[in-house]
CSV table of C-alpha atoms and ligand atoms in Angstrom, one decimal:
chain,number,residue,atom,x,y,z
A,2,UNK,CA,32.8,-40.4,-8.8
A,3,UNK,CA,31.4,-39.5,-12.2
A,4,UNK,CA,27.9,-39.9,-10.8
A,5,UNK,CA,28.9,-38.0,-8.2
A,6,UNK,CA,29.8,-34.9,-10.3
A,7,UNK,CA,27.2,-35.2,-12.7
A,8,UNK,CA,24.6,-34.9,-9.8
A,9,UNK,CA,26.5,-32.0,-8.0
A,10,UNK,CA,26.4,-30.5,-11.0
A,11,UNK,CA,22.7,-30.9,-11.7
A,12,UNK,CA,22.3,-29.3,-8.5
A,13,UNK,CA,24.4,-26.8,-9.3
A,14,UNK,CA,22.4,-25.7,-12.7
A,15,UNK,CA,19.4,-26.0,-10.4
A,16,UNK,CA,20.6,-23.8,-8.2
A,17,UNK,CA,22.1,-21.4,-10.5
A,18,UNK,CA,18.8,-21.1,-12.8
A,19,UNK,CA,16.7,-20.8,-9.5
A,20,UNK,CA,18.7,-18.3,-8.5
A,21,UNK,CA,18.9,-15.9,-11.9
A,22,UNK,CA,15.1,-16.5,-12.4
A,23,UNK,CA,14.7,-14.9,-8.7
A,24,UNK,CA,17.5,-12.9,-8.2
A,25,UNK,CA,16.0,-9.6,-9.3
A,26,UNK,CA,13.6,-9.4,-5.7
A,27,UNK,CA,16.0,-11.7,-4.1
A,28,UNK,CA,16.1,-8.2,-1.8
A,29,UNK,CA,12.7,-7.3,-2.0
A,30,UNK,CA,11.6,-10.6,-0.4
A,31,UNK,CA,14.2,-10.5,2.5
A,32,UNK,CA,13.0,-6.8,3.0
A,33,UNK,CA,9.4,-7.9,2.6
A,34,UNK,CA,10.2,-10.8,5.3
A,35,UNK,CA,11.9,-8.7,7.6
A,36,UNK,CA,9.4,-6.0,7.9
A,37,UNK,CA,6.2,-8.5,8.8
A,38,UNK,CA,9.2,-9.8,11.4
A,39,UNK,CA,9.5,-6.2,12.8
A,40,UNK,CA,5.7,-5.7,12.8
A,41,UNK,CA,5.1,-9.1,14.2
A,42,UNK,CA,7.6,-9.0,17.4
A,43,UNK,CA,6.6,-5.3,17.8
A,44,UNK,CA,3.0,-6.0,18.5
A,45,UNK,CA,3.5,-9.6,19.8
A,46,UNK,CA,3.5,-7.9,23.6
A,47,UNK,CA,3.4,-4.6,23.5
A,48,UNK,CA,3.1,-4.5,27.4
A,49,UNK,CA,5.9,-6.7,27.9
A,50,UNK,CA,8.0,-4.5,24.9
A,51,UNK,CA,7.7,-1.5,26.2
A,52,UNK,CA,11.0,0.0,26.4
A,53,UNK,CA,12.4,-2.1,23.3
A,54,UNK,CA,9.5,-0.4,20.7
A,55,UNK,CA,7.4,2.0,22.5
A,56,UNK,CA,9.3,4.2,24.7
A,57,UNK,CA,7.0,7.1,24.5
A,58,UNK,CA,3.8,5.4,25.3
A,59,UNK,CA,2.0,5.3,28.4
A,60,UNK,CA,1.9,2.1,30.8
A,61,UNK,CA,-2.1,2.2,29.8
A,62,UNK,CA,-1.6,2.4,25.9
A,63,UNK,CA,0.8,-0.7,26.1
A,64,UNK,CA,-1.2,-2.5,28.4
A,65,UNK,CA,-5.1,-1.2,27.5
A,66,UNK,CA,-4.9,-0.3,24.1
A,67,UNK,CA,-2.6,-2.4,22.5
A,68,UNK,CA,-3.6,-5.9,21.0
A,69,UNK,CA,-1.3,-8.7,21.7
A,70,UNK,CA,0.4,-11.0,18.8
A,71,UNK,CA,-1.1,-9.2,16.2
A,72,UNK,CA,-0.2,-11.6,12.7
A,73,UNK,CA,0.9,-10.5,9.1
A,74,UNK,CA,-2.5,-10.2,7.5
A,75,UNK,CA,-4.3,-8.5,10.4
A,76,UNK,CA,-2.0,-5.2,9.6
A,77,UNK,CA,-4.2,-4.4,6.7
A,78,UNK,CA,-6.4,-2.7,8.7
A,79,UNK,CA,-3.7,0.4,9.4
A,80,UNK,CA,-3.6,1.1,13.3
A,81,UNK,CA,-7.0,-0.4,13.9
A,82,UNK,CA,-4.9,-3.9,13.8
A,83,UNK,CA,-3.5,-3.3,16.8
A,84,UNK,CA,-5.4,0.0,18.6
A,85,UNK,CA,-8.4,-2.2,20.2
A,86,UNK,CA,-10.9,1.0,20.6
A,87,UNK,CA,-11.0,2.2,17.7
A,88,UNK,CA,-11.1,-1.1,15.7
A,89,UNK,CA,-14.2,-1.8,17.6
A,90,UNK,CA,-15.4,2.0,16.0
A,91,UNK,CA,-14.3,0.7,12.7
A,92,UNK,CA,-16.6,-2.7,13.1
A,93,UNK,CA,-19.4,-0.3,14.1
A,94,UNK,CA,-19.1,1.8,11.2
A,95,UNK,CA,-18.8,-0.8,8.8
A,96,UNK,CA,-21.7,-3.3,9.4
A,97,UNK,CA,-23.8,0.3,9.0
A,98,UNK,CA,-24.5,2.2,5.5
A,99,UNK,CA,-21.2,2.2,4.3
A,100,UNK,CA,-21.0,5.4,3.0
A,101,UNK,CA,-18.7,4.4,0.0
A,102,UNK,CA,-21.0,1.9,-1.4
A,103,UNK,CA,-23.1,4.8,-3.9
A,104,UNK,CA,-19.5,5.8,-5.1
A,105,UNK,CA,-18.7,1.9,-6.3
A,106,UNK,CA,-21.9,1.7,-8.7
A,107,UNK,CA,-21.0,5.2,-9.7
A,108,UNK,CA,-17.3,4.0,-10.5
A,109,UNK,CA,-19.1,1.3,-12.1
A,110,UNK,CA,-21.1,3.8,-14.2
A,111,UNK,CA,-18.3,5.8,-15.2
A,112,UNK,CA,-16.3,2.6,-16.4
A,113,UNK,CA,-18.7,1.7,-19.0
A,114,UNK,CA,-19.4,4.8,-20.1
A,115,UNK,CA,-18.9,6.1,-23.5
A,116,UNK,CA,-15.8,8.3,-24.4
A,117,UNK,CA,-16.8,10.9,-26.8
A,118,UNK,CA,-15.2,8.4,-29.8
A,119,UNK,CA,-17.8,5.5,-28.2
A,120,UNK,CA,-14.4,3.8,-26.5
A,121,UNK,CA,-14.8,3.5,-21.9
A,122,UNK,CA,-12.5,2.3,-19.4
A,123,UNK,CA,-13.5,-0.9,-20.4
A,124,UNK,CA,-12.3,-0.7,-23.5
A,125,UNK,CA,-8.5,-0.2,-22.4
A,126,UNK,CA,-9.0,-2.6,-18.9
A,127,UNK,CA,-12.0,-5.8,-19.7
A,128,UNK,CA,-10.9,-7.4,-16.5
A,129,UNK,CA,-11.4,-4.7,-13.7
A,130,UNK,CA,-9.3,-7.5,-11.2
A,131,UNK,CA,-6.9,-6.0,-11.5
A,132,UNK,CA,-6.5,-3.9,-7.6
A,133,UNK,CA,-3.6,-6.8,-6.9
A,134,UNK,CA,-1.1,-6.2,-9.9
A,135,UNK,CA,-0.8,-2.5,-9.4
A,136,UNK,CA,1.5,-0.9,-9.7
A,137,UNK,CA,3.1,-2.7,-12.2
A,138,UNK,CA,6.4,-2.8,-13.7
A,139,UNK,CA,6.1,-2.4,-17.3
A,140,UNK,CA,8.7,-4.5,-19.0
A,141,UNK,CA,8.3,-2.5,-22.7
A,142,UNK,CA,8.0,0.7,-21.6
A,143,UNK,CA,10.5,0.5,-18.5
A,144,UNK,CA,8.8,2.1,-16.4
A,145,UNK,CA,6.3,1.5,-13.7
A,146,UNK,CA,2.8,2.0,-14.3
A,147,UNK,CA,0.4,2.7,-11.3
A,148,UNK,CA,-3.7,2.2,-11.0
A,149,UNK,CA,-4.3,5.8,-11.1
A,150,UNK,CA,-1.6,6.6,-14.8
A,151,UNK,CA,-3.2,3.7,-16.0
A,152,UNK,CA,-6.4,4.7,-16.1
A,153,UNK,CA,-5.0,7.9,-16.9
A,154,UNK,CA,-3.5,7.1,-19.6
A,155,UNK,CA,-6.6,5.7,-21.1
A,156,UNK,CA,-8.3,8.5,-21.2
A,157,UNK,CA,-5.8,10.6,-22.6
A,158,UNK,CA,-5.7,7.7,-25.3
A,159,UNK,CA,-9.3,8.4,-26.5
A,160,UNK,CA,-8.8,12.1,-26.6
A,161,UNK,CA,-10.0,13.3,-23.4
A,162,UNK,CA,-9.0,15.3,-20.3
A,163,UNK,CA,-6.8,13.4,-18.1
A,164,UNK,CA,-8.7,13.4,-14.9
A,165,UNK,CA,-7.9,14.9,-11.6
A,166,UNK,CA,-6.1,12.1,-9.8
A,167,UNK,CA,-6.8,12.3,-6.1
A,168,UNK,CA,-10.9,12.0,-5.7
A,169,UNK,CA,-13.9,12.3,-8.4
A,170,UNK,CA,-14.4,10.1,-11.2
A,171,UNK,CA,-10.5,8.5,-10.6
A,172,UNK,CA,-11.2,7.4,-7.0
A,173,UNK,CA,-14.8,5.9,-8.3
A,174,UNK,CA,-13.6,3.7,-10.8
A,175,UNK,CA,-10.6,2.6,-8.3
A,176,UNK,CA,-13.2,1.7,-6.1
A,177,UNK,CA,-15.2,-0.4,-8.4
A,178,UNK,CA,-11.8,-1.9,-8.9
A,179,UNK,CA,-10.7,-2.6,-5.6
A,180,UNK,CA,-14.1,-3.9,-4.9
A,181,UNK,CA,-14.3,-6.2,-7.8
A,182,UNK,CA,-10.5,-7.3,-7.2
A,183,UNK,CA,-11.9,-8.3,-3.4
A,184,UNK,CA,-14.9,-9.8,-4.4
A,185,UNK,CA,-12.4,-11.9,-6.3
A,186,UNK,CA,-10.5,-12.9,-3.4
A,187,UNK,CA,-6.8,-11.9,-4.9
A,188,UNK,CA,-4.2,-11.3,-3.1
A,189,UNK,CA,-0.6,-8.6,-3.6
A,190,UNK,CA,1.1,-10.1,-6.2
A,191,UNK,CA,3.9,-7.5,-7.0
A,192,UNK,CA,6.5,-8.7,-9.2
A,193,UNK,CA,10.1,-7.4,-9.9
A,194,UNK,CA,11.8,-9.2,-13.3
A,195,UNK,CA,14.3,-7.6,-14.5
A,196,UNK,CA,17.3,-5.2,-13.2
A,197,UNK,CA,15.3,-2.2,-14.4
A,198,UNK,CA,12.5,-3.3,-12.3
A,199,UNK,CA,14.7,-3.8,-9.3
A,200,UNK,CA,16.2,-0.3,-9.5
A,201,UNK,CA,12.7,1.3,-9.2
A,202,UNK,CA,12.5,-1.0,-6.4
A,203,UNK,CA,15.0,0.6,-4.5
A,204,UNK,CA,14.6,3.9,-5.8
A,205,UNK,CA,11.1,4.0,-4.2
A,206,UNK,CA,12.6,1.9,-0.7
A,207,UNK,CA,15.1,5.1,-0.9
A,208,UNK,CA,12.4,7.4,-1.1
A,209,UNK,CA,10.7,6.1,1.6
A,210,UNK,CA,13.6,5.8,3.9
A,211,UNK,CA,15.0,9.4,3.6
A,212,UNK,CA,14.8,11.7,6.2
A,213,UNK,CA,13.2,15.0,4.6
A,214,UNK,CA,11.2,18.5,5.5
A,215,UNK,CA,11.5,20.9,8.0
A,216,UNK,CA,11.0,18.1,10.8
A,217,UNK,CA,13.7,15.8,9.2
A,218,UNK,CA,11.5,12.7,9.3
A,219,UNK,CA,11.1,9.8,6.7
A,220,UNK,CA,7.9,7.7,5.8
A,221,UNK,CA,9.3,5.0,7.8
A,222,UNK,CA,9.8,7.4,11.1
A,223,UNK,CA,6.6,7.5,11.1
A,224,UNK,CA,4.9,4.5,9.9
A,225,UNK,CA,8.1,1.7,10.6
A,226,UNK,CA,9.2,3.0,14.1
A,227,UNK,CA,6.6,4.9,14.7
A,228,UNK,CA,4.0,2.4,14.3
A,229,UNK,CA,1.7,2.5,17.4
A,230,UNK,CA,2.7,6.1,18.8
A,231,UNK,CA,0.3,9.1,18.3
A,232,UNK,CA,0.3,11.8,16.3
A,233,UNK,CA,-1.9,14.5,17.5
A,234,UNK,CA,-4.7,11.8,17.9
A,235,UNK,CA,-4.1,9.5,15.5
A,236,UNK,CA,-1.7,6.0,16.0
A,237,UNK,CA,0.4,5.7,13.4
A,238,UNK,CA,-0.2,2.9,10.5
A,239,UNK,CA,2.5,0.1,9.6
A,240,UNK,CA,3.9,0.1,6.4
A,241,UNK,CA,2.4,-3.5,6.4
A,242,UNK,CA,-0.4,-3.4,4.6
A,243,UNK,CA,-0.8,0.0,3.9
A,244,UNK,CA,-1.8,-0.4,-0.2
A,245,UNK,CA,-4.4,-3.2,0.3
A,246,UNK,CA,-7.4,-1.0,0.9
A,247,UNK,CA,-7.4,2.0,-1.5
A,248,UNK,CA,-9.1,4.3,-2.2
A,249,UNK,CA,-10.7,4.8,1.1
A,250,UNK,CA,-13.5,7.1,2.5
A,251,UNK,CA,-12.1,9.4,5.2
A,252,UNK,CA,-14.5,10.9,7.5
A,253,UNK,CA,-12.0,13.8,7.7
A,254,UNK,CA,-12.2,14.4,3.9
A,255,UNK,CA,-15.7,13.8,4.1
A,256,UNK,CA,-15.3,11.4,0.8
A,257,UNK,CA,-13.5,9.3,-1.1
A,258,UNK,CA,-9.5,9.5,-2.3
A,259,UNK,CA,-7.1,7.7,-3.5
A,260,UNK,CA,-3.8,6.4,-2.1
A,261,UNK,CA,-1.8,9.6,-4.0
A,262,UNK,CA,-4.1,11.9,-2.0
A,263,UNK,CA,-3.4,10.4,1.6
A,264,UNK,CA,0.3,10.4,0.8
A,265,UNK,CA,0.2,13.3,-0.7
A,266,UNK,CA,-1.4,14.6,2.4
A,267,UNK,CA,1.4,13.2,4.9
A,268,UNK,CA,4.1,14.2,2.7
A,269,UNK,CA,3.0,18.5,3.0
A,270,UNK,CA,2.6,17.3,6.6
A,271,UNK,CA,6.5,17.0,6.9
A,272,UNK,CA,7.0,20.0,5.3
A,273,UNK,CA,7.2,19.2,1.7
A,274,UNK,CA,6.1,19.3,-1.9
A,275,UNK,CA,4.9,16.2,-3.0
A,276,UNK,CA,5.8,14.8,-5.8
A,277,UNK,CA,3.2,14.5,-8.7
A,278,UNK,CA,1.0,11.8,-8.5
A,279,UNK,CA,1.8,10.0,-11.9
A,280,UNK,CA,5.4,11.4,-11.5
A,281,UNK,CA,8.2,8.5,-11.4
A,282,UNK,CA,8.8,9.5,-8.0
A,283,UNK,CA,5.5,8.7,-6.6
A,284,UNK,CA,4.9,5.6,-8.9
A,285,UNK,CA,8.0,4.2,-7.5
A,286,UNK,CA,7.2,5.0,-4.1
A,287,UNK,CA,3.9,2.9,-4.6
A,288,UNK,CA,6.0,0.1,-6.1
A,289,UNK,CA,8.1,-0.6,-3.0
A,290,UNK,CA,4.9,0.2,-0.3
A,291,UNK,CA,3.0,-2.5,-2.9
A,292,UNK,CA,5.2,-5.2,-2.7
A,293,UNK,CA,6.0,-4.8,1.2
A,294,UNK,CA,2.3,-6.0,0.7
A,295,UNK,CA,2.8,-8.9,-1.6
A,296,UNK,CA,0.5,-11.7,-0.4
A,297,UNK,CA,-1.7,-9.7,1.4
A,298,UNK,CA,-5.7,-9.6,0.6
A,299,UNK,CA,-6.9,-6.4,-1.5
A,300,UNK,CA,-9.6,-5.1,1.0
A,301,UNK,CA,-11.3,-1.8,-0.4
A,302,UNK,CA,-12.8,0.5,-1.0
A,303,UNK,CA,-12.1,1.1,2.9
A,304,UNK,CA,-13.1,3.6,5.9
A,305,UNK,CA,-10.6,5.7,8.0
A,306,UNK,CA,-10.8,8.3,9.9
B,414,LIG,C1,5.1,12.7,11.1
B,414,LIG,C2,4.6,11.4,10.9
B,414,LIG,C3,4.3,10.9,9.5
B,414,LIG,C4,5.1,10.9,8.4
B,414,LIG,C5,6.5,11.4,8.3
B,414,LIG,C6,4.4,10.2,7.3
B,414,LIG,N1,3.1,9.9,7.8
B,414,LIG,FE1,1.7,8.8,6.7
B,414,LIG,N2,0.4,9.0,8.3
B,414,LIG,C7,0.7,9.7,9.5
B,414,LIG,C8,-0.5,9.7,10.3
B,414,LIG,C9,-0.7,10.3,11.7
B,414,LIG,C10,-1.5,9.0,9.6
B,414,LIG,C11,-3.0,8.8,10.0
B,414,LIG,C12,-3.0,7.6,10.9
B,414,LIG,C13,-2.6,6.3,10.2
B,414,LIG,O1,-1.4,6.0,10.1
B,414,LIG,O2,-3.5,5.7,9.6
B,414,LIG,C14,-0.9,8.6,8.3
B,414,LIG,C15,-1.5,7.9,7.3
B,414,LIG,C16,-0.9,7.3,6.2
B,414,LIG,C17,-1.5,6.4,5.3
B,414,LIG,C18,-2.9,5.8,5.4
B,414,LIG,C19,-2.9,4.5,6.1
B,414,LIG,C20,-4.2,3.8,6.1
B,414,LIG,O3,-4.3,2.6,6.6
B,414,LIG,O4,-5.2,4.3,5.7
B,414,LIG,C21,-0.6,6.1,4.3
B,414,LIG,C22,-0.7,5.2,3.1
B,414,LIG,C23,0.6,6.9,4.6
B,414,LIG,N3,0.4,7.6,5.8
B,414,LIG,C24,1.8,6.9,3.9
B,414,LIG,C25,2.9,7.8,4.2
B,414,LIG,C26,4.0,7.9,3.3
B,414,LIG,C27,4.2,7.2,2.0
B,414,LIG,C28,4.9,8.8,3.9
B,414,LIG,C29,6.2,9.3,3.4
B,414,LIG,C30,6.1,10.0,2.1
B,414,LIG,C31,4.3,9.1,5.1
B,414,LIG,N4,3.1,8.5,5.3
B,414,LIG,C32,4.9,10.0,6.1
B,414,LIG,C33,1.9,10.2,9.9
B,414,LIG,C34,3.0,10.3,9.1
């Protein structure tokens, strides 16, 4: 009987610990889990799912457009998972000149180079694998810190000019970034310790699941439900996988930006002001799309249209 209690009460205190040590994304993960669920059964048969997840698509899109059982990591790729045409215009485009690839050895450049005071980027980030931990929350400061404020905030800290964050110099040394953290093979890794953490969490989840703007849609309208309809001419992305790739090279923009600046753009789309991109609205919106993407490869810089 003794034994007994003693080793219901080990597992107990097993349990317990596990359970405080974890607790903090305990709903992170089942949202995390439930959306690859969602994305998975959506695009398992399109054809066959018609009226369940694509009412307004044509017989032809679900059946000649659509990919069947399209898996987790496959989403990274935004709608060219699933949208068969135009990922085989994607392949095209990238086994040519990337057009990207002078922009990496420039971000490369401009991450050595000198500060007035003789500091760089280097200085303030030695290990540029770092594309996988961003954003991150920052347990002193309480307060979550993404790629582009933390760059920022370095040069600010030798005594420059902030830079602009949506293209130039920022989205150059993000790309260096991303491509070293692929190179390097690292995958999402998005944590949430502490209750402080977890509320940023949900502010940002909030944030993405509020309806908003003149058209009274949400991010997730659009890129949850929406996933696989068009807009205009474009199929809409899945939340999925929609941080690995950043900064990316949009034929439309003619050059490289940063995730703030395709955000940005979607969010005066629906008829709104963004928000700042190092405000603690966008930071925390970035925190929840980041750890939806936990465990996913870091793929960029990338190419969209
Ligand atoms: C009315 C629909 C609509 C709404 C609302 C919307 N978007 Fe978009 N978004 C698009 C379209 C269309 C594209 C271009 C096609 C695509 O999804 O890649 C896009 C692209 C993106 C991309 C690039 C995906 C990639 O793989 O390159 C991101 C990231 C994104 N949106 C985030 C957001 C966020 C965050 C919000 C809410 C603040 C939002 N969007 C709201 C329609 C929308």
């Amino acid at each position: 009987m003794l034994l007994k209690i003693a080793k219901s009460s080990v597992i107990l205190g097993l349990a317990i610990s596990s359970l405080s040590a974890s607790a903090f994304n305990e709903q992170a993960e089942k949202d995390r889990i439930a959306l690859i669920k969602y994305f998975e059964t959506k695009f398992e048969n399109p054809e066959a799912n018609k009226d369940k997840f694509f009412p307004y698509s044509t017989d032809v899109e679900t059946k000649n457009v659509f990919d069947k059982d399209v898996k987790h990591h496959k989403f990274a790729l935004g709608s060219y998972a699933f949208n068969k045409a135009s990922r085989a215009q994607y392949e095209v485009f990238k086994d040519g000149i990337l057009p990207y690839e002078d922009q990496i050895e420039d971000g490369e450049k401009l991450y050595k180079k000198p500060f007035a005071n003789g500091k760089s980027i280097a200085s303030c980030i030695p290990d540029p694998v770092i594309g996988h931990l961003y954003p991150k929350f920052d347990e002193t400061k309480k307060e979550v810190i993404s790629l582009t404020s933390l760059i920022n905030d370095c040069v600010r800290a030798n005594g420059e000019k902030e830079w602009k964050t949506k293209d130039g110099e920022m989205a150059k040394v993000q790309a260096f970034i991303a491509q070293k953290t692929t190179e390097a093979g690292k995958e999402i890794d998005i944590k949430i310790d502490s209750k402080e953490a977890q509320a940023a969490y949900e502010r940002g989840k909030k944030y993405y699941y509020s309806q908003r703007g003149y058209i009274n849609v949400s991010c997730a309208s659009c890129h949850v439900q929406g996933t696989g309809q068009r807009v205009r001419n474009e199929y809409m992305s899945p939340l999925l996988g929609s941080t690995t790739h950043f900064p990316v090279y949009r034929l439309v923009w003619a050059g490289l930006g940063t995730l703030e600046k395709r955000m940005s753009g979607c969010i005066t789309d629906q008829g709104q002001k963004p928000p700042k991109d190092e405000s603690k609205e966008m930071k925390e919106l970035l925190y929840f799309m980041a750890y939806m993407s936990n465990g996913m490869k870091i793929d960029g810089p990338d190419l969209r249209k």
